[in-house]
Amino acid sequence: GESVGLHLPTLSVQEGDNSIINCAYSNSASDYFIWYKQESGKGPQFIIDIRSNMDKRQGQRVTVLLNKTVKHLSLQIAATQPGDSAVYFCAENIAGANSKLTFGKGITLSVRP
Amino acid sequence: DGGITQSPKYLFRKEGQNVTLSCEQNLNHDAMYWYRQDPGQGLRLIYYSQIVNDFQKGDIAEGYSVSREKKESFPLTVTSAQKNPTAFYLCASSEDRGTEAFFGQGTRLTVV
């Protein structure tokens, strides 16, 4: 089975509010995590990443938090905009000779005007 | 512009036929990947290659084949052995294993 999962399949937020998207992972050997955004009919786009030696990383309007104790990853989007509506995936990389990215099922973010 | 190009964008195949999806990158990346995406699902890894002339099976390799004769190219063949090939196929590349992957725009394959 997949080692990366998401708590909620859909998230609806009001424009201007902050969004929080959560992700759980089960492999303690994972050392690198990425959040991707995918718009309909397109390939995923990189949003932000974080390595396991960090617990927080900030970008423009986005923050990723990593809690290794409970194996939890979250993506916070500040002042959510209509253009943020998309499917969001977390991905983890398990360190090792054949390390590769494993993706969760995704969560749909819908922004209400 | 640097990037990953997948072609074609839409592809139709008759049952029993093999079909090859193209993926080219000019990012000088060593690692390349193929993922399959079904509606409402995440990305499942089919095959990946970390260096030219070498590739490994992912989680759902049955019914698929790949080659990596050139650094910039990683074509995927969907064979007649793949029983449910209708899906959205995504190619990606990264500088090294375990780093950010850049994706192409995908090929939507439909079996008719």
mmCIF file of N, CA and C in Angstrom, chain A residues 21-97:
data_model
loop_
_atom_site.group_PDB
_atom_site.id
_atom_site.type_symbol
_atom_site.label_atom_id
_atom_site.label_comp_id
_atom_site.label_asym_id
_atom_site.label_seq_id
_atom_site.Cartn_x
_atom_site.Cartn_y
_atom_site.Cartn_z
ATOM 1 N N ILE A 21 -3.610 22.255 4.267
ATOM 2 C CA ILE A 21 -3.756 20.929 3.671
ATOM 3 C C ILE A 21 -2.801 19.999 4.397
ATOM 4 N N ASN A 22 -3.320 18.865 4.845
ATOM 5 C CA ASN A 22 -2.533 17.956 5.658
ATOM 6 C C ASN A 22 -2.169 16.677 4.926
ATOM 7 N N CYS A 23 -1.087 16.089 5.367
ATOM 8 C CA CYS A 23 -0.600 14.855 4.752
ATOM 9 C C CYS A 23 0.085 14.024 5.825
ATOM 10 N N ALA A 24 -0.213 12.725 5.830
ATOM 11 C CA ALA A 24 0.447 11.816 6.756
ATOM 12 C C ALA A 24 1.349 10.882 5.972
ATOM 13 N N TYR A 25 2.491 10.570 6.527
ATOM 14 C CA TYR A 25 3.367 9.590 5.901
ATOM 15 C C TYR A 25 3.736 8.551 6.948
ATOM 16 N N SER A 26 4.115 7.374 6.481
ATOM 17 C CA SER A 26 4.322 6.285 7.439
ATOM 18 C C SER A 26 5.753 5.795 7.501
ATOM 19 N N ASN A 27 6.607 6.248 6.555
ATOM 20 C CA ASN A 27 7.966 5.724 6.526
ATOM 21 C C ASN A 27 8.922 6.686 7.204
ATOM 22 N N SER A 28 9.476 6.266 8.317
ATOM 23 C CA SER A 28 10.369 7.134 9.075
ATOM 24 C C SER A 28 11.687 7.379 8.348
ATOM 25 N N ALA A 29 11.964 6.599 7.293
ATOM 26 C CA ALA A 29 13.193 6.798 6.519
ATOM 27 C C ALA A 29 13.052 7.875 5.454
ATOM 28 N N SER A 30 11.866 8.424 5.298
ATOM 29 C CA SER A 30 11.666 9.486 4.312
ATOM 30 C C SER A 30 12.464 10.714 4.720
ATOM 31 N N ASP A 31 13.207 11.275 3.770
ATOM 32 C CA ASP A 31 14.098 12.378 4.121
ATOM 33 C C ASP A 31 13.850 13.649 3.324
ATOM 34 N N TYR A 32 12.876 13.593 2.430
ATOM 35 C CA TYR A 32 12.629 14.759 1.574
ATOM 36 C C TYR A 32 11.169 14.743 1.182
ATOM 37 N N PHE A 33 10.539 15.912 1.245
ATOM 38 C CA PHE A 33 9.105 16.008 0.990
ATOM 39 C C PHE A 33 8.837 17.194 0.072
ATOM 40 N N ILE A 34 7.861 17.005 -0.818
ATOM 41 C CA ILE A 34 7.509 18.059 -1.764
ATOM 42 C C ILE A 34 5.993 18.198 -1.806
ATOM 43 N N TRP A 35 5.543 19.415 -1.960
ATOM 44 C CA TRP A 35 4.142 19.684 -2.276
ATOM 45 C C TRP A 35 4.049 20.105 -3.738
ATOM 46 N N TYR A 36 3.081 19.476 -4.434
ATOM 47 C CA TYR A 36 2.808 19.809 -5.823
ATOM 48 C C TYR A 36 1.368 20.294 -5.964
ATOM 49 N N LYS A 37 1.165 21.146 -6.972
ATOM 50 C CA LYS A 37 -0.162 21.623 -7.345
ATOM 51 C C LYS A 37 -0.450 21.147 -8.757
ATOM 52 N N GLN A 38 -1.637 20.577 -8.956
ATOM 53 C CA GLN A 38 -1.995 20.116 -10.284
ATOM 54 C C GLN A 38 -3.328 20.708 -10.712
ATOM 55 N N GLU A 39 -3.303 21.449 -11.793
ATOM 56 C CA GLU A 39 -4.525 21.975 -12.387
ATOM 57 C C GLU A 39 -5.061 20.969 -13.397
ATOM 58 N N SER A 40 -6.338 21.067 -13.661
ATOM 59 C CA SER A 40 -7.019 20.073 -14.488
ATOM 60 C C SER A 40 -6.347 19.899 -15.847
ATOM 61 N N GLY A 41 -6.024 18.647 -16.187
ATOM 62 C CA GLY A 41 -5.454 18.341 -17.488
ATOM 63 C C GLY A 41 -3.998 18.712 -17.660
ATOM 64 N N LYS A 42 -3.338 19.112 -16.561
ATOM 65 C CA LYS A 42 -1.938 19.509 -16.652
ATOM 66 C C LYS A 42 -1.062 18.649 -15.752
ATOM 67 N N GLY A 43 0.234 18.766 -15.939
ATOM 68 C CA GLY A 43 1.156 18.074 -15.061
ATOM 69 C C GLY A 43 1.313 18.805 -13.741
ATOM 70 N N PRO A 44 1.715 18.111 -12.689
ATOM 71 C CA PRO A 44 1.928 18.755 -11.387
ATOM 72 C C PRO A 44 3.042 19.794 -11.444
ATOM 73 N N GLN A 45 2.843 20.856 -10.658
ATOM 74 C CA GLN A 45 3.845 21.910 -10.566
ATOM 75 C C GLN A 45 4.392 21.961 -9.143
ATOM 76 N N PHE A 46 5.684 22.128 -9.024
ATOM 77 C CA PHE A 46 6.344 22.242 -7.729
ATOM 78 C C PHE A 46 5.851 23.481 -6.987
ATOM 79 N N ILE A 47 5.552 23.304 -5.690
ATOM 80 C CA ILE A 47 5.184 24.454 -4.863
ATOM 81 C C ILE A 47 6.309 24.763 -3.888
ATOM 82 N N ILE A 48 6.642 23.784 -3.063
ATOM 83 C CA ILE A 48 7.644 23.990 -2.028
ATOM 84 C C ILE A 48 8.128 22.629 -1.545
ATOM 85 N N ASP A 49 9.342 22.578 -1.053
ATOM 86 C CA ASP A 49 9.882 21.320 -0.538
ATOM 87 C C ASP A 49 10.490 21.538 0.845
ATOM 88 N N ILE A 50 10.784 20.437 1.514
ATOM 89 C CA ILE A 50 11.423 20.510 2.827
ATOM 90 C C ILE A 50 12.190 19.224 3.075
ATOM 91 N N ARG A 51 13.332 19.339 3.669
ATOM 92 C CA ARG A 51 14.134 18.165 4.007
ATOM 93 C C ARG A 51 13.894 17.808 5.469
ATOM 94 N N SER A 52 14.232 16.603 5.809
ATOM 95 C CA SER A 52 13.875 16.086 7.131
ATOM 96 C C SER A 52 14.665 16.729 8.260
ATOM 97 N N ASN A 53 15.703 17.498 7.923
ATOM 98 C CA ASN A 53 16.458 18.171 8.986
ATOM 99 C C ASN A 53 15.862 19.545 9.322
ATOM 100 N N MET A 54 14.711 19.839 8.712
ATOM 101 C CA MET A 54 14.013 21.089 8.979
ATOM 102 C C MET A 54 12.602 20.781 9.465
ATOM 103 N N ASP A 55 11.969 21.748 10.148
ATOM 104 C CA ASP A 55 10.572 21.550 10.536
ATOM 105 C C ASP A 55 9.650 22.614 9.941
ATOM 106 N N LYS A 56 10.231 23.604 9.288
ATOM 107 C CA LYS A 56 9.396 24.647 8.687
ATOM 108 C C LYS A 56 10.165 25.293 7.541
ATOM 109 N N ARG A 57 9.408 25.606 6.503
ATOM 110 C CA ARG A 57 10.011 26.330 5.388
ATOM 111 C C ARG A 57 8.947 27.228 4.782
ATOM 112 N N GLN A 58 9.334 28.450 4.462
ATOM 113 C CA GLN A 58 8.357 29.411 3.933
ATOM 114 C C GLN A 58 8.694 29.816 2.517
ATOM 115 N N GLY A 59 7.642 29.990 1.722
ATOM 116 C CA GLY A 59 7.794 30.531 0.387
ATOM 117 C C GLY A 59 6.875 31.732 0.249
ATOM 118 N N GLN A 60 6.554 32.062 -0.964
ATOM 119 C CA GLN A 60 5.647 33.182 -1.175
ATOM 120 C C GLN A 60 4.223 32.713 -0.938
ATOM 121 N N ARG A 61 3.613 33.182 0.114
ATOM 122 C CA ARG A 61 2.239 32.828 0.519
ATOM 123 C C ARG A 61 2.073 31.386 0.975
ATOM 124 N N VAL A 62 3.104 30.579 0.908
ATOM 125 C CA VAL A 62 3.003 29.184 1.330
ATOM 126 C C VAL A 62 4.035 28.875 2.406
ATOM 127 N N THR A 63 3.626 27.966 3.306
ATOM 128 C CA THR A 63 4.505 27.479 4.357
ATOM 129 C C THR A 63 4.315 25.980 4.468
ATOM 130 N N VAL A 64 5.398 25.248 4.578
ATOM 131 C CA VAL A 64 5.309 23.812 4.802
ATOM 132 C C VAL A 64 5.848 23.531 6.204
ATOM 133 N N LEU A 65 5.110 22.705 6.934
ATOM 134 C CA LEU A 65 5.496 22.300 8.270
ATOM 135 C C LEU A 65 5.700 20.801 8.300
ATOM 136 N N LEU A 66 6.748 20.362 8.937
ATOM 137 C CA LEU A 66 7.055 18.944 9.037
ATOM 138 C C LEU A 66 7.164 18.557 10.503
ATOM 139 N N ASN A 67 6.378 17.579 10.906
ATOM 140 C CA ASN A 67 6.431 17.055 12.261
ATOM 141 C C ASN A 67 6.837 15.590 12.175
ATOM 142 N N LYS A 68 8.108 15.334 12.406
ATOM 143 C CA LYS A 68 8.624 13.974 12.235
ATOM 144 C C LYS A 68 8.166 13.057 13.355
ATOM 145 N N THR A 69 7.828 13.625 14.486
ATOM 146 C CA THR A 69 7.398 12.814 15.615
ATOM 147 C C THR A 69 6.120 12.049 15.287
ATOM 148 N N VAL A 70 5.189 12.742 14.624
ATOM 149 C CA VAL A 70 3.921 12.103 14.270
ATOM 150 C C VAL A 70 3.812 11.850 12.775
ATOM 151 N N LYS A 71 4.903 12.036 12.064
ATOM 152 C CA LYS A 71 4.956 11.783 10.623
ATOM 153 C C LYS A 71 3.855 12.554 9.897
ATOM 154 N N HIS A 72 3.871 13.847 10.052
ATOM 155 C CA HIS A 72 2.824 14.690 9.505
ATOM 156 C C HIS A 72 3.434 15.878 8.764
ATOM 157 N N LEU A 73 2.836 16.171 7.630
ATOM 158 C CA LEU A 73 3.290 17.265 6.771
ATOM 159 C C LEU A 73 2.074 18.135 6.465
ATOM 160 N N SER A 74 2.254 19.443 6.490
ATOM 161 C CA SER A 74 1.133 20.300 6.127
ATOM 162 C C SER A 74 1.587 21.425 5.208
ATOM 163 N N LEU A 75 0.650 21.877 4.405
ATOM 164 C CA LEU A 75 0.868 23.014 3.502
ATOM 165 C C LEU A 75 -0.108 24.106 3.896
ATOM 166 N N GLN A 76 0.402 25.271 4.211
ATOM 167 C CA GLN A 76 -0.437 26.404 4.555
ATOM 168 C C GLN A 76 -0.353 27.424 3.429
ATOM 169 N N ILE A 77 -1.518 27.849 2.958
ATOM 170 C CA ILE A 77 -1.596 28.870 1.923
ATOM 171 C C ILE A 77 -2.264 30.093 2.532
ATOM 172 N N ALA A 78 -1.573 31.192 2.520
ATOM 173 C CA ALA A 78 -2.109 32.426 3.089
ATOM 174 C C ALA A 78 -2.947 33.170 2.058
ATOM 175 N N ALA A 79 -4.028 33.792 2.541
ATOM 176 C CA ALA A 79 -4.885 34.620 1.687
ATOM 177 C C ALA A 79 -5.238 33.891 0.394
ATOM 178 N N THR A 80 -5.915 32.785 0.530
ATOM 179 C CA THR A 80 -6.212 31.905 -0.609
ATOM 180 C C THR A 80 -6.951 32.657 -1.714
ATOM 181 N N GLN A 81 -6.516 32.410 -2.942
ATOM 182 C CA GLN A 81 -7.067 33.095 -4.115
ATOM 183 C C GLN A 81 -7.749 32.086 -5.039
ATOM 184 N N PRO A 82 -8.637 32.539 -5.906
ATOM 185 C CA PRO A 82 -9.290 31.612 -6.851
ATOM 186 C C PRO A 82 -8.287 30.795 -7.669
ATOM 187 N N GLY A 83 -7.160 31.382 -7.990
ATOM 188 C CA GLY A 83 -6.138 30.670 -8.756
ATOM 189 C C GLY A 83 -5.472 29.540 -7.989
ATOM 190 N N ASP A 84 -5.730 29.468 -6.706
ATOM 191 C CA ASP A 84 -5.192 28.374 -5.900
ATOM 192 C C ASP A 84 -6.026 27.107 -6.027
ATOM 193 N N SER A 85 -7.198 27.213 -6.619
ATOM 194 C CA SER A 85 -8.059 26.034 -6.796
ATOM 195 C C SER A 85 -7.357 25.012 -7.682
ATOM 196 N N ALA A 86 -7.166 23.823 -7.142
ATOM 197 C CA ALA A 86 -6.424 22.769 -7.850
ATOM 198 C C ALA A 86 -6.408 21.534 -6.956
ATOM 199 N N VAL A 87 -5.754 20.506 -7.439
ATOM 200 C CA VAL A 87 -5.492 19.325 -6.616
ATOM 201 C C VAL A 87 -4.059 19.434 -6.090
ATOM 202 N N TYR A 88 -3.887 19.163 -4.815
ATOM 203 C CA TYR A 88 -2.583 19.260 -4.175
ATOM 204 C C TYR A 88 -2.120 17.871 -3.738
ATOM 205 N N PHE A 89 -0.867 17.580 -4.055
ATOM 206 C CA PHE A 89 -0.267 16.302 -3.683
ATOM 207 C C PHE A 89 0.947 16.533 -2.802
ATOM 208 N N CYS A 90 1.090 15.688 -1.803
ATOM 209 C CA CYS A 90 2.369 15.638 -1.116
ATOM 210 C C CYS A 90 3.124 14.426 -1.650
ATOM 211 N N ALA A 91 4.414 14.522 -1.673
ATOM 212 C CA ALA A 91 5.255 13.431 -2.139
ATOM 213 C C ALA A 91 6.413 13.275 -1.173
ATOM 214 N N GLU A 92 6.826 12.036 -0.977
ATOM 215 C CA GLU A 92 7.941 11.783 -0.088
ATOM 216 C C GLU A 92 9.006 10.976 -0.814
ATOM 217 N N ASN A 93 10.233 11.208 -0.398
ATOM 218 C CA ASN A 93 11.338 10.429 -0.919
ATOM 219 C C ASN A 93 11.953 9.630 0.222
ATOM 220 N N ILE A 94 12.039 8.330 -0.003
ATOM 221 C CA ILE A 94 12.630 7.456 1.006
ATOM 222 C C ILE A 94 14.100 7.299 0.655
ATOM 223 N N ALA A 95 14.961 7.680 1.556
ATOM 224 C CA ALA A 95 16.394 7.670 1.281
ATOM 225 C C ALA A 95 16.888 6.259 0.994
ATOM 226 N N GLY A 96 17.824 6.166 0.064
ATOM 227 C CA GLY A 96 18.376 4.861 -0.259
ATOM 228 C C GLY A 96 18.896 4.850 -1.681
ATOM 229 N N ALA A 97 19.496 3.741 -2.080
ATOM 230 C CA ALA A 97 20.110 3.650 -3.398
ATOM 231 C C ALA A 97 19.096 3.825 -4.524
#
